């Protein structure tokens, strides 16, 4: 069942019901009445509403496609493998059950995948993404975004802006190398892979984590555990010479003369255990 309403304070739009077994007719005021047994609802599984009204949509049990325009919209996929995409505005998208795709568009959006293996894309704006249970893919895109993988083996990509990536539980991959903004990556529990860019703070969390760094990366690694964590350095050209030096900021790892990482809480580091990867 899909219903489309105007938000409080905005003129109500026509109600559309999705995924029912009966056809419907509107009431005299043009609004369908779900509680009237004489009304039949026409089942559909696609809604395209390019208008700029604030709308609320519940899409029901089928595999639905819902596209909205400008306005601060609320889209809920409920059951099924749904595709929900909102336009400009500060929108809320809830995937519900099923393997859903949520696309926020422009604006400061909230995207929750809930149950299933979901794909979430925040679009432009300062967005908050939560994958929920399942093996999810979260992409913040432009803006200062907050990404939480929650349960499952998730893939988090920050994009442009000062982002916060938290893997949650599971063996996650966190990537945010596409800009020079200061990002924060936290793997959470599990055996995670963290790939940050210049000025980023990396926190592996519990588990055997891999800090995948670049020659001249200049990141901060907050909780490296030499007993179980791994450092990888990708480089071009000749094999780099690795060395460390103590500074006021902590132990600094160099590849040739370029800073790769600073370890604020580390007293020493065996550079022979670092994995070098040529490109």
Tab-separated table of N, CA and C in Angstrom, residues 57-175:
chain	number	residue	atom	x	y	z
A	57	UNK	N	5.105	9.419	1.892
A	57	UNK	CA	4.796	8.281	1.035
A	57	UNK	C	5.168	6.990	1.747
A	58	UNK	N	4.210	6.045	1.817
A	58	UNK	CA	4.471	4.684	2.276
A	58	UNK	C	4.207	3.754	1.091
A	59	UNK	N	5.210	2.982	0.697
A	59	UNK	CA	5.100	2.315	-0.602
A	59	UNK	C	4.582	0.892	-0.553
A	60	UNK	N	4.502	0.246	0.599
A	60	UNK	CA	3.872	-1.054	0.662
A	60	UNK	C	4.791	-2.225	0.420
A	61	UNK	N	4.207	-3.357	-0.051
A	61	UNK	CA	4.907	-4.638	-0.052
A	61	UNK	C	5.601	-4.978	-1.358
A	62	UNK	N	5.266	-4.323	-2.457
A	62	UNK	CA	5.878	-4.668	-3.734
A	62	UNK	C	7.248	-4.021	-3.882
A	63	UNK	N	7.913	-4.333	-5.010
A	63	UNK	CA	9.186	-3.694	-5.353
A	63	UNK	C	8.855	-2.373	-6.036
A	64	UNK	N	8.953	-1.279	-5.294
A	64	UNK	CA	8.408	-0.002	-5.728
A	64	UNK	C	9.484	0.964	-6.205
A	65	UNK	N	9.077	1.888	-7.077
A	65	UNK	CA	9.905	3.006	-7.523
A	65	UNK	C	9.169	4.286	-7.157
A	66	UNK	N	9.803	5.112	-6.323
A	66	UNK	CA	9.187	6.364	-5.887
A	66	UNK	C	10.177	7.494	-6.122
A	67	UNK	N	9.771	8.490	-6.898
A	67	UNK	CA	10.604	9.651	-7.200
A	67	UNK	C	9.835	10.907	-6.826
A	68	UNK	N	10.448	11.777	-6.025
A	68	UNK	CA	9.799	13.031	-5.663
A	68	UNK	C	10.682	14.207	-6.041
A	69	UNK	N	10.079	15.398	-6.087
A	69	UNK	CA	10.801	16.603	-6.458
A	69	UNK	C	11.217	17.410	-5.247
A	70	UNK	N	11.169	18.748	-5.402
A	70	UNK	CA	11.542	19.637	-4.300
A	70	UNK	C	10.523	19.517	-3.172
A	71	UNK	N	10.932	19.935	-1.988
A	71	UNK	CA	10.093	19.800	-0.806
A	71	UNK	C	10.765	18.904	0.208
A	72	UNK	N	10.332	19.018	1.459
A	72	UNK	CA	10.881	18.190	2.531
A	72	UNK	C	10.020	16.937	2.647
A	73	UNK	N	10.458	15.872	2.024
A	73	UNK	CA	9.632	14.685	1.847
A	73	UNK	C	9.996	13.579	2.833
A	74	UNK	N	9.011	12.692	3.075
A	74	UNK	CA	9.215	11.489	3.883
A	74	UNK	C	8.808	10.298	3.031
A	75	UNK	N	9.765	9.427	2.732
A	75	UNK	CA	9.511	8.254	1.898
A	75	UNK	C	9.831	7.001	2.697
A	76	UNK	N	8.899	6.059	2.725
A	76	UNK	CA	9.106	4.803	3.455
A	76	UNK	C	8.837	3.640	2.502
A	77	UNK	N	9.849	2.821	2.295
A	77	UNK	CA	9.707	1.720	1.354
A	77	UNK	C	8.902	0.550	1.874
A	78	UNK	N	8.788	0.404	3.180
A	78	UNK	CA	8.117	-0.739	3.798
A	78	UNK	C	8.709	-2.040	3.253
A	79	UNK	N	7.899	-2.994	2.799
A	79	UNK	CA	8.428	-4.259	2.279
A	79	UNK	C	8.830	-4.115	0.816
A	80	UNK	N	9.574	-5.105	0.323
A	80	UNK	CA	9.967	-5.116	-1.081
A	80	UNK	C	11.324	-4.489	-1.303
A	81	UNK	N	11.863	-4.746	-2.503
A	81	UNK	CA	13.141	-4.155	-2.916
A	81	UNK	C	12.825	-2.850	-3.633
A	82	UNK	N	12.953	-1.742	-2.929
A	82	UNK	CA	12.447	-0.460	-3.403
A	82	UNK	C	13.558	0.467	-3.878
A	83	UNK	N	13.175	1.385	-4.775
A	83	UNK	CA	14.046	2.484	-5.213
A	83	UNK	C	13.349	3.777	-4.822
A	84	UNK	N	13.928	4.487	-3.857
A	84	UNK	CA	13.362	5.746	-3.376
A	84	UNK	C	14.346	6.866	-3.659
A	85	UNK	N	13.897	7.904	-4.347
A	85	UNK	CA	14.767	9.036	-4.682
A	85	UNK	C	14.007	10.333	-4.461
A	86	UNK	N	14.602	11.207	-3.661
A	86	UNK	CA	13.997	12.512	-3.410
A	86	UNK	C	14.810	13.589	-4.101
A	87	UNK	N	14.174	14.711	-4.397
A	87	UNK	CA	14.857	15.826	-5.032
A	87	UNK	C	15.411	16.788	-4.002
A	88	UNK	N	15.383	18.084	-4.336
A	88	UNK	CA	15.868	19.106	-3.409
A	88	UNK	C	14.979	19.150	-2.173
A	89	UNK	N	15.575	19.544	-1.049
A	89	UNK	CA	14.845	19.598	0.209
A	89	UNK	C	15.490	18.709	1.249
A	90	UNK	N	15.088	18.906	2.507
A	90	UNK	CA	15.611	18.108	3.616
A	90	UNK	C	14.686	16.913	3.806
A	91	UNK	N	15.073	15.791	3.253
A	91	UNK	CA	14.188	14.639	3.137
A	91	UNK	C	14.582	13.516	4.093
A	92	UNK	N	13.595	12.659	4.397
A	92	UNK	CA	13.820	11.447	5.180
A	92	UNK	C	13.397	10.250	4.349
A	93	UNK	N	14.316	9.302	4.166
A	93	UNK	CA	14.048	8.104	3.385
A	93	UNK	C	14.282	6.882	4.262
A	94	UNK	N	13.261	6.031	4.377
A	94	UNK	CA	13.342	4.804	5.164
A	94	UNK	C	13.174	3.619	4.220
A	95	UNK	N	14.169	2.734	4.217
A	95	UNK	CA	14.094	1.611	3.295
A	95	UNK	C	13.110	0.541	3.713
A	96	UNK	N	13.015	0.267	5.010
A	96	UNK	CA	12.175	-0.822	5.479
A	96	UNK	C	12.818	-2.173	5.206
A	97	UNK	N	12.002	-3.195	5.010
A	97	UNK	CA	12.511	-4.529	4.711
A	97	UNK	C	12.760	-4.671	3.215
A	98	UNK	N	13.791	-5.428	2.864
A	98	UNK	CA	14.139	-5.617	1.465
A	98	UNK	C	15.460	-4.960	1.132
A	99	UNK	N	15.967	-5.277	-0.059
A	99	UNK	CA	17.229	-4.707	-0.538
A	99	UNK	C	16.902	-3.432	-1.308
A	100	UNK	N	17.068	-2.298	-0.653
A	100	UNK	CA	16.581	-1.030	-1.175
A	100	UNK	C	17.709	-0.131	-1.672
A	101	UNK	N	17.348	0.800	-2.553
A	101	UNK	CA	18.238	1.866	-3.010
A	101	UNK	C	17.604	3.191	-2.614
A	102	UNK	N	18.336	3.986	-1.818
A	102	UNK	CA	17.846	5.280	-1.352
A	102	UNK	C	18.772	6.369	-1.861
A	103	UNK	N	18.203	7.385	-2.528
A	103	UNK	CA	18.979	8.490	-3.092
A	103	UNK	C	18.410	9.791	-2.545
A	104	UNK	N	19.237	10.531	-1.798
A	104	UNK	CA	18.736	11.709	-1.109
A	104	UNK	C	18.593	12.953	-1.964
A	105	UNK	N	19.467	13.157	-2.936
A	105	UNK	CA	19.421	14.388	-3.709
A	105	UNK	C	19.970	15.559	-2.918
A	106	UNK	N	19.722	16.781	-3.401
A	106	UNK	CA	20.207	17.986	-2.723
A	106	UNK	C	19.441	18.201	-1.422
A	107	UNK	N	20.122	18.792	-0.429
A	107	UNK	CA	19.503	19.039	0.863
A	107	UNK	C	20.147	18.207	1.949
A	108	UNK	N	19.778	18.509	3.199
A	108	UNK	CA	20.306	17.779	4.356
A	108	UNK	C	19.362	16.627	4.664
A	109	UNK	N	19.709	15.452	4.203
A	109	UNK	CA	18.793	14.322	4.210
A	109	UNK	C	19.157	13.288	5.271
A	110	UNK	N	18.143	12.512	5.676
A	110	UNK	CA	18.309	11.385	6.582
A	110	UNK	C	17.895	10.123	5.850
A	111	UNK	N	18.823	9.162	5.721
A	111	UNK	CA	18.561	7.922	5.009
A	111	UNK	C	18.813	6.743	5.944
A	112	UNK	N	17.813	5.883	6.100
A	112	UNK	CA	17.925	4.680	6.918
A	112	UNK	C	17.593	3.464	6.066
A	113	UNK	N	18.553	2.557	5.950
A	113	UNK	CA	18.315	1.379	5.131
A	113	UNK	C	17.450	0.338	5.806
A	114	UNK	N	17.595	0.183	7.114
A	114	UNK	CA	16.884	-0.818	7.907
A	114	UNK	C	17.298	-2.233	7.493
A	115	UNK	N	16.351	-3.131	7.235
A	115	UNK	CA	16.640	-4.549	7.026
A	115	UNK	C	16.920	-4.814	5.553
A	116	UNK	N	18.021	-5.534	5.272
A	116	UNK	CA	18.367	-5.870	3.897
A	116	UNK	C	19.711	-5.306	3.499
A	117	UNK	N	20.169	-5.723	2.314
A	117	UNK	CA	21.427	-5.227	1.755
A	117	UNK	C	21.112	-3.996	0.915
A	118	UNK	N	21.318	-2.830	1.489
A	118	UNK	CA	20.850	-1.584	0.896
A	118	UNK	C	21.988	-0.755	0.318
A	119	UNK	N	21.635	0.144	-0.605
A	119	UNK	CA	22.553	1.133	-1.164
A	119	UNK	C	21.985	2.509	-0.856
A	120	UNK	N	22.775	3.336	-0.164
A	120	UNK	CA	22.343	4.671	0.244
A	120	UNK	C	23.289	5.711	-0.331
A	121	UNK	N	22.723	6.735	-0.965
A	121	UNK	CA	23.506	7.836	-1.518
A	121	UNK	C	22.904	9.148	-1.041
A	122	UNK	N	23.694	9.925	-0.284
A	122	UNK	CA	23.150	11.139	0.308
A	122	UNK	C	22.965	12.284	-0.660
A	123	UNK	N	23.825	12.385	-1.682
A	123	UNK	CA	23.777	13.523	-2.583
A	123	UNK	C	24.376	14.760	-1.928
A	124	UNK	N	24.152	15.919	-2.532
A	124	UNK	CA	24.678	17.169	-1.982
A	124	UNK	C	23.970	17.510	-0.678
A	125	UNK	N	24.716	18.136	0.246
A	125	UNK	CA	24.154	18.506	1.536
A	125	UNK	C	24.797	17.728	2.661
A	126	UNK	N	24.482	18.137	3.892
A	126	UNK	CA	25.021	17.484	5.084
A	126	UNK	C	24.058	16.376	5.489
A	127	UNK	N	24.362	15.166	5.101
A	127	UNK	CA	23.432	14.055	5.224
A	127	UNK	C	23.833	13.096	6.338
A	128	UNK	N	22.840	12.335	6.842
A	128	UNK	CA	23.063	11.276	7.823
A	128	UNK	C	22.545	9.973	7.237
A	129	UNK	N	23.431	8.974	7.128
A	129	UNK	CA	23.093	7.700	6.519
A	129	UNK	C	23.325	6.579	7.525
A	130	UNK	N	22.354	5.675	7.642
A	130	UNK	CA	22.455	4.520	8.528
A	130	UNK	C	22.037	3.292	7.740
A	131	UNK	N	22.978	2.363	7.588
A	131	UNK	CA	22.685	1.196	6.772
A	131	UNK	C	21.730	0.219	7.418
A	132	UNK	N	21.751	0.109	8.756
A	132	UNK	CA	20.937	-0.883	9.433
A	132	UNK	C	21.539	-2.269	9.299
A	133	UNK	N	20.716	-3.306	9.366
A	133	UNK	CA	21.215	-4.666	9.231
A	133	UNK	C	21.425	-5.002	7.761
A	134	UNK	N	22.347	-5.938	7.507
A	134	UNK	CA	22.670	-6.306	6.136
A	134	UNK	C	24.002	-5.740	5.711
A	135	UNK	N	24.466	-6.191	4.551
A	135	UNK	CA	25.734	-5.721	3.985
A	135	UNK	C	25.426	-4.544	3.064
A	136	UNK	N	25.638	-3.342	3.564
A	136	UNK	CA	25.174	-2.133	2.894
A	136	UNK	C	26.315	-1.352	2.256
A	137	UNK	N	25.953	-0.506	1.286
A	137	UNK	CA	26.873	0.445	0.666
A	137	UNK	C	26.344	1.840	0.942
A	138	UNK	N	27.167	2.681	1.582
A	138	UNK	CA	26.777	4.044	1.938
A	138	UNK	C	27.720	5.026	1.271
A	139	UNK	N	27.157	6.013	0.579
A	139	UNK	CA	27.940	7.034	-0.107
A	139	UNK	C	27.436	8.412	0.310
A	140	UNK	N	28.312	9.174	0.955
A	140	UNK	CA	27.893	10.482	1.435
A	140	UNK	C	27.802	11.532	0.351
A	141	UNK	N	28.672	11.437	-0.655
A	141	UNK	CA	28.765	12.429	-1.725
A	141	UNK	C	29.169	13.790	-1.142
A	142	UNK	N	28.766	14.896	-1.759
A	142	UNK	CA	29.197	16.224	-1.312
A	142	UNK	C	28.525	16.605	-0.001
A	143	UNK	N	29.252	17.392	0.823
A	143	UNK	CA	28.715	17.846	2.099
A	143	UNK	C	29.404	17.178	3.269
A	144	UNK	N	29.134	17.693	4.468
A	144	UNK	CA	29.696	17.134	5.698
A	144	UNK	C	28.743	16.056	6.197
A	145	UNK	N	29.038	14.822	5.873
A	145	UNK	CA	28.099	13.727	6.079
A	145	UNK	C	28.496	12.837	7.249
A	146	UNK	N	27.497	12.142	7.814
A	146	UNK	CA	27.710	11.152	8.865
A	146	UNK	C	27.185	9.814	8.367
A	147	UNK	N	28.077	8.831	8.265
A	147	UNK	CA	27.729	7.521	7.743
A	147	UNK	C	27.926	6.472	8.833
A	148	UNK	N	26.908	5.653	9.068
A	148	UNK	CA	26.973	4.570	10.042
A	148	UNK	C	26.549	3.275	9.366
A	149	UNK	N	27.480	2.329	9.311
A	149	UNK	CA	27.160	1.063	8.673
A	149	UNK	C	26.225	0.203	9.497
A	150	UNK	N	26.347	0.269	10.835
A	150	UNK	CA	25.577	-0.563	11.771
A	150	UNK	C	25.934	-2.030	11.587
A	151	UNK	N	24.944	-2.914	11.445
A	151	UNK	CA	25.192	-4.349	11.385
A	151	UNK	C	25.572	-4.780	9.977
A	152	UNK	N	26.461	-5.775	9.879
A	152	UNK	CA	26.824	-6.318	8.580
A	152	UNK	C	28.185	-5.848	8.116
A	153	UNK	N	28.626	-6.428	6.993
A	153	UNK	CA	29.902	-6.063	6.372
A	153	UNK	C	29.624	-4.964	5.357
A	154	UNK	N	29.881	-3.735	5.740
A	154	UNK	CA	29.440	-2.574	4.974
A	154	UNK	C	30.591	-1.891	4.249
A	155	UNK	N	30.230	-1.094	3.234
A	155	UNK	CA	31.177	-0.279	2.474
A	155	UNK	C	30.743	1.174	2.602
A	156	UNK	N	31.617	2.009	3.164
A	156	UNK	CA	31.297	3.416	3.403
A	156	UNK	C	32.248	4.291	2.607
A	157	UNK	N	31.690	5.225	1.833
A	157	UNK	CA	32.483	6.149	1.019
A	157	UNK	C	32.038	7.564	1.359
A	158	UNK	N	32.976	8.389	1.838
A	158	UNK	CA	32.597	9.703	2.330
A	158	UNK	C	32.311	10.733	1.250
A	159	UNK	N	33.224	10.892	0.292
A	159	UNK	CA	33.069	11.938	-0.712
A	159	UNK	C	33.601	13.269	-0.225
A	160	UNK	N	33.262	14.344	-0.942
A	160	UNK	CA	33.739	15.683	-0.594
A	160	UNK	C	33.096	16.157	0.701
A	161	UNK	N	33.867	16.923	1.499
A	161	UNK	CA	33.370	17.447	2.757
A	161	UNK	C	34.045	16.791	3.940
A	162	UNK	N	33.827	17.363	5.124
A	162	UNK	CA	34.381	16.824	6.365
A	162	UNK	C	33.411	15.780	6.909
A	163	UNK	N	33.698	14.528	6.654
A	163	UNK	CA	32.762	13.445	6.919
A	163	UNK	C	33.152	12.634	8.147
A	164	UNK	N	32.146	11.966	8.722
A	164	UNK	CA	32.350	11.009	9.802
A	164	UNK	C	31.841	9.653	9.340
A	165	UNK	N	32.726	8.663	9.314
A	165	UNK	CA	32.376	7.322	8.879
A	165	UNK	C	32.566	6.360	10.046
A	166	UNK	N	31.532	5.610	10.380
A	166	UNK	CA	31.604	4.629	11.460
A	166	UNK	C	31.058	3.308	10.930
A	167	UNK	N	31.910	2.293	10.943
A	167	UNK	CA	31.496	1.026	10.364
A	167	UNK	C	30.477	0.269	11.186
A	168	UNK	N	30.524	0.414	12.517
A	168	UNK	CA	29.667	-0.390	13.367
A	168	UNK	C	30.226	-1.794	13.501
A	169	UNK	N	29.358	-2.783	13.679
A	169	UNK	CA	29.816	-4.161	13.769
A	169	UNK	C	29.974	-4.750	12.372
A	170	UNK	N	30.841	-5.763	12.267
A	170	UNK	CA	31.094	-6.383	10.974
A	170	UNK	C	32.447	-5.993	10.428
A	171	UNK	N	32.827	-6.653	9.338
A	171	UNK	CA	34.100	-6.389	8.672
A	171	UNK	C	33.856	-5.369	7.565
A	172	UNK	N	34.143	-4.119	7.859
A	172	UNK	CA	33.752	-3.010	6.998
A	172	UNK	C	34.942	-2.419	6.243
A	173	UNK	N	34.629	-1.739	5.147
A	173	UNK	CA	35.612	-0.961	4.397
A	173	UNK	C	35.178	0.496	4.433
A	174	UNK	N	36.065	1.363	4.926
A	174	UNK	CA	35.792	2.798	5.025
A	174	UNK	C	36.762	3.536	4.121
A	175	UNK	N	36.216	4.347	3.218
A	175	UNK	CA	37.047	5.049	2.228
A	175	UNK	C	36.672	6.518	2.198
